[in-house]
Amino acid sequence: QVQLVESGGGLVQAGGSLRLSCAASGRTFSIYAMGWFRQAPGKEREFVAAITWVGSSTYYSDSVKGRFAISRDNAENKAYLQMNSLKPEDTAVYYCAAGHHANVAISGNYNYWGQGTQVTVSS
């Protein structure tokens, strides 16, 4: 089992920045990738970014590419999502996830999920 706890959400004006953190505990050695997903009211959960636990390969959705950056600290068992140039359409609950599969953009490939953290971007 892997436990995930997100932090760092909040309210920010458009154009601002936020940094989300995800602390992992438990059987972290089994993780292939950490991902961030988000879900806005009335919409399906969507992929945002992912990073492999070994090698640090990164993946981004087109909607956040160039604005968001994912990173990880294996020694601390943490993953981060730096979000810059935020837009009102980035408003959502952001979820951290951990999984064992290589297709990192598919939510069904993640076995463990955090509780989510709210990000609200005002115009």
XYZ file of N, CA and C in Angstrom:
369
model
N 0.831 -1.196 0.000
C 0.000 0.000 0.000
C 0.867 1.248 0.000
N 0.357 2.273 -0.653
C 1.002 3.584 -0.683
C -0.025 4.613 -0.246
N 0.366 5.488 0.651
C -0.508 6.568 1.097
C 0.014 7.879 0.531
N -0.923 8.720 0.096
C -0.577 9.998 -0.525
C -1.330 11.128 0.157
N -0.621 12.223 0.425
C -1.233 13.394 1.039
C -0.804 14.625 0.267
N -1.798 15.340 -0.287
C -1.500 16.557 -1.039
C -1.577 17.779 -0.123
N -0.879 18.817 -0.528
C -0.969 20.107 0.150
C -0.586 21.199 -0.836
N -0.915 22.436 -0.476
C -0.480 23.570 -1.279
C -1.543 24.237 -2.115
N -2.767 23.723 -2.100
C -3.820 24.373 -2.859
C -4.220 25.697 -2.235
N -5.089 26.419 -2.936
C -5.559 27.697 -2.401
C -6.186 28.550 -3.474
N -6.352 29.826 -3.124
C -6.955 30.807 -4.019
C -5.865 31.733 -4.542
N -5.845 31.934 -5.844
C -4.836 32.787 -6.450
C -5.465 33.537 -7.614
N -4.945 34.709 -7.900
C -5.440 35.477 -9.034
C -4.849 34.940 -10.336
N -5.554 35.181 -11.413
C -5.061 34.774 -12.723
C -3.674 35.369 -12.964
N -2.804 34.543 -13.509
C -1.424 34.949 -13.727
C -0.497 34.603 -12.588
N -1.058 34.205 -11.468
C -0.264 33.858 -10.296
C 0.265 32.437 -10.337
N 0.890 32.044 -9.240
C 1.530 30.729 -9.149
C 1.139 30.026 -7.851
N 1.163 28.726 -7.909
C 0.992 27.877 -6.735
C 1.894 26.661 -6.895
N 2.293 26.088 -5.765
C 3.076 24.859 -5.791
C 2.364 23.808 -4.962
N 1.994 22.721 -5.591
C 1.362 21.605 -4.897
C 2.427 20.585 -4.509
N 2.220 19.975 -3.357
C 3.117 18.925 -2.887
C 2.324 17.659 -2.651
N 2.984 16.533 -2.836
C 2.374 15.231 -2.576
C 3.383 14.386 -1.824
N 3.044 14.047 -0.593
C 3.924 13.225 0.233
C 3.467 11.774 0.169
N 4.377 10.891 -0.184
C 4.068 9.472 -0.303
C 4.684 8.704 0.861
N 3.970 7.713 1.341
C 4.492 6.838 2.392
C 4.031 5.419 2.118
N 4.668 4.472 2.807
C 4.332 3.070 2.598
C 5.295 2.423 1.605
N 4.795 1.602 0.710
C 5.616 0.830 -0.217
C 6.008 1.677 -1.429
N 6.704 2.757 -1.167
C 7.035 3.693 -2.248
C 8.011 3.104 -3.250
N 8.744 2.066 -2.855
C 9.713 1.461 -3.773
C 9.011 0.808 -4.965
N 7.712 0.559 -4.826
C 6.964 -0.107 -5.887
C 6.402 0.861 -6.927
N 6.575 2.157 -6.688
C 5.987 3.157 -7.582
C 6.752 3.247 -8.890
N 6.010 3.244 -10.009
C 6.627 3.504 -11.305
C 6.535 4.988 -11.642
N 5.394 5.593 -11.372
C 5.197 6.999 -11.711
C 4.256 7.661 -10.722
N 4.442 8.954 -10.567
C 3.519 9.801 -9.807
C 2.844 10.729 -10.795
N 1.554 10.912 -10.626
C 0.826 11.782 -11.526
C -0.037 12.779 -10.792
N -0.367 13.834 -11.505
C -1.343 14.814 -11.011
C -2.518 14.821 -11.982
N -3.711 14.755 -11.424
C -4.947 14.849 -12.172
C -5.767 15.973 -11.561
N -6.762 16.445 -12.302
C -7.645 17.460 -11.747
C -9.066 17.201 -12.212
N -10.005 17.688 -11.400
C -11.415 17.541 -11.726
C -12.140 18.813 -11.367
N -12.706 19.438 -12.379
C -13.512 20.642 -12.184
C -14.969 20.234 -12.025
N -15.784 21.074 -11.399
C -17.203 20.740 -11.204
C -17.882 20.414 -12.531
N -18.578 19.288 -12.557
C -19.317 18.895 -13.742
C -18.484 18.316 -14.857
N -17.190 18.148 -14.613
C -16.305 17.614 -15.645
C -15.643 16.332 -15.177
N -15.130 15.581 -16.127
C -14.422 14.355 -15.792
C -13.014 14.682 -15.294
N -12.465 13.744 -14.543
C -11.096 13.893 -14.074
C -10.160 13.836 -15.275
N -9.196 14.744 -15.317
C -8.293 14.792 -16.462
C -6.834 14.774 -16.024
N -6.020 14.218 -16.880
C -4.588 14.143 -16.646
C -3.958 15.529 -16.747
N -3.030 15.810 -15.834
C -2.304 17.077 -15.845
C -0.820 16.843 -16.148
N -0.175 16.026 -15.326
C 1.256 15.795 -15.483
C 1.650 14.523 -14.759
N 2.790 13.950 -15.151
C 3.299 12.756 -14.485
C 4.814 12.734 -14.569
N 5.413 12.007 -13.633
C 6.859 11.858 -13.600
C 7.189 10.442 -13.161
N 8.155 9.823 -13.831
C 8.550 8.486 -13.420
C 9.429 8.569 -12.177
N 9.325 7.581 -11.332
C 10.056 7.584 -10.070
C 11.547 7.321 -10.293
N 11.866 6.592 -11.351
C 13.251 6.345 -11.743
C 13.474 6.991 -13.099
N 14.488 7.813 -13.212
C 14.779 8.452 -14.491
C 14.158 9.815 -14.678
N 13.096 10.109 -13.911
C 12.449 11.426 -13.947
C 11.954 11.848 -15.326
N 11.444 10.920 -16.109
C 10.785 11.313 -17.350
C 9.491 12.039 -16.993
N 9.205 13.114 -17.707
C 8.021 13.908 -17.397
C 7.056 13.940 -18.575
N 5.782 14.099 -18.242
C 4.717 14.097 -19.231
C 3.709 15.171 -18.827
N 3.169 15.870 -19.812
C 2.219 16.952 -19.543
C 1.055 16.909 -20.522
N -0.093 17.363 -20.047
C -1.196 17.579 -20.959
C -0.916 18.846 -21.759
N -1.513 18.941 -22.922
C -1.292 20.117 -23.768
C -1.766 21.390 -23.080
N -2.778 21.286 -22.242
C -3.363 22.467 -21.628
C -2.449 23.113 -20.591
N -1.474 22.381 -20.079
C -0.591 22.939 -19.043
C 0.864 22.994 -19.470
N 1.186 22.420 -20.618
C 2.566 22.381 -21.078
C 3.125 23.793 -21.205
N 4.294 24.010 -20.647
C 4.915 25.325 -20.672
C 4.551 26.201 -19.492
N 3.528 25.830 -18.746
C 3.113 26.608 -17.563
C 3.336 25.852 -16.266
N 3.164 24.545 -16.305
C 3.306 23.711 -15.109
C 4.595 22.894 -15.209
N 5.160 22.567 -14.062
C 6.352 21.722 -14.025
C 6.217 20.718 -12.890
N 6.412 19.449 -13.218
C 6.351 18.397 -12.208
C 7.770 17.987 -11.844
N 7.978 17.695 -10.583
C 9.288 17.246 -10.120
C 9.087 16.283 -8.967
N 10.173 15.640 -8.562
C 10.046 14.721 -7.432
C 11.351 14.686 -6.653
N 11.240 14.322 -5.410
C 12.373 14.188 -4.514
C 12.269 12.796 -3.914
N 13.045 11.875 -4.465
C 12.932 10.488 -4.000
C 13.362 10.331 -2.546
N 14.343 11.114 -2.140
C 14.818 11.000 -0.757
C 13.726 11.380 0.236
N 12.890 12.339 -0.167
C 11.800 12.794 0.697
C 10.488 12.094 0.365
N 10.492 11.273 -0.687
C 9.260 10.620 -1.153
C 8.169 11.650 -1.428
N 8.536 12.678 -2.149
C 7.583 13.727 -2.472
C 7.572 14.034 -3.971
N 6.429 14.427 -4.449
C 6.290 14.945 -5.802
C 5.704 16.348 -5.708
N 6.047 17.174 -6.684
C 5.610 18.563 -6.669
C 5.013 18.927 -8.023
N 4.109 19.894 -7.981
C 3.569 20.463 -9.211
C 3.646 21.979 -9.082
N 4.586 22.569 -9.785
C 4.707 24.018 -9.821
C 3.799 24.537 -10.919
N 2.866 25.391 -10.542
C 1.876 25.901 -11.488
C 2.069 27.404 -11.645
N 2.438 27.824 -12.831
C 2.658 29.240 -13.136
C 1.643 29.722 -14.166
N 1.522 31.015 -14.278
C 0.608 31.627 -15.251
C -0.772 30.990 -15.174
N -1.276 30.879 -13.967
C -2.552 30.206 -13.764
C -3.700 30.952 -14.416
N -4.660 30.175 -14.896
C -5.835 30.706 -15.568
C -7.084 30.265 -14.816
N -8.183 31.007 -14.947
C -9.428 30.577 -14.286
C -9.829 29.152 -14.660
N -9.524 28.725 -15.866
C -9.887 27.363 -16.278
C -9.027 26.290 -15.622
N -8.015 26.680 -14.877
C -7.230 25.730 -14.084
C -7.910 25.399 -12.758
N -8.987 26.100 -12.440
C -9.703 25.861 -11.200
C -10.250 24.441 -11.157
N -9.902 23.709 -10.117
C -10.302 22.316 -9.985
C -9.786 21.766 -8.667
N -10.239 20.567 -8.334
C -9.602 19.803 -7.274
C -8.469 19.013 -7.920
N -7.277 19.154 -7.363
C -6.099 18.478 -7.905
C -5.779 17.262 -7.047
N -5.572 16.135 -7.734
C -5.295 14.878 -7.061
C -3.910 14.369 -7.424
N -3.213 13.883 -6.437
C -1.950 13.194 -6.633
C -2.243 11.696 -6.719
N -1.511 11.001 -7.589
C -1.729 9.569 -7.751
C -0.397 8.862 -7.942
N -0.366 7.600 -7.569
C 0.836 6.777 -7.746
C 0.430 5.460 -8.394
N 1.263 4.993 -9.318
C 0.909 3.766 -10.007
C 2.103 2.977 -10.461
N 1.811 1.804 -11.025
C 2.845 0.866 -11.432
C 2.936 0.718 -12.941
N 2.138 1.496 -13.701
C 2.050 1.287 -15.139
C 2.731 2.397 -15.920
N 3.180 2.035 -17.138
C 3.925 2.987 -17.957
C 3.027 3.999 -18.658
N 1.763 3.663 -18.903
C 0.869 4.618 -19.570
C 0.357 5.597 -18.526
N 1.110 6.657 -18.312
C 0.900 7.507 -17.137
C -0.251 8.484 -17.290
N -0.818 8.636 -18.479
C -1.882 9.618 -18.686
C -3.266 9.055 -18.413
N -3.350 7.785 -18.092
C -4.638 7.129 -17.891
C -4.887 6.967 -16.396
N -5.970 7.565 -15.908
C -6.232 7.524 -14.471
C -6.425 6.103 -13.966
N -6.972 5.222 -14.809
C -7.197 3.845 -14.389
C -5.926 3.059 -14.127
N -4.777 3.599 -14.570
C -3.496 2.925 -14.353
C -2.857 3.286 -13.023
N -3.528 4.111 -12.253
C -2.997 4.510 -10.951
C -3.726 3.754 -9.843
N -2.945 3.232 -8.927
C -3.501 2.397 -7.869
C -3.814 3.166 -6.589
N -3.154 4.285 -6.403
C -3.276 5.009 -5.138
C -3.559 6.486 -5.424
N -4.426 7.062 -4.603
C -4.857 8.441 -4.795
C -4.853 9.184 -3.471
N -4.514 10.469 -3.562
C -4.652 11.337 -2.401
C -6.078 11.847 -2.295
N -6.311 12.663 -1.276
C -7.664 13.139 -1.001
C -8.036 14.344 -1.848
N -7.059 14.960 -2.488
C -7.323 16.118 -3.335
C -7.113 17.426 -2.616
N -6.740 18.443 -3.375
C -6.579 19.788 -2.826
C -7.181 20.778 -3.819
N -7.937 21.743 -3.298
C -8.662 22.684 -4.147
C -7.730 23.792 -4.625
N -7.777 24.047 -5.916
C -7.091 25.192 -6.517
C -8.154 26.060 -7.180
N -8.212 27.318 -6.777
C -9.178 28.251 -7.341
C -8.424 29.446 -7.902
N -8.663 29.736 -9.178
C -8.005 30.856 -9.843
C -9.074 31.880 -10.197
N -8.955 33.060 -9.622
C -9.932 34.113 -9.866
C -9.482 34.993 -11.033
N -10.470 35.502 -11.744
C -10.154 36.339 -12.920
C -10.038 37.800 -12.539
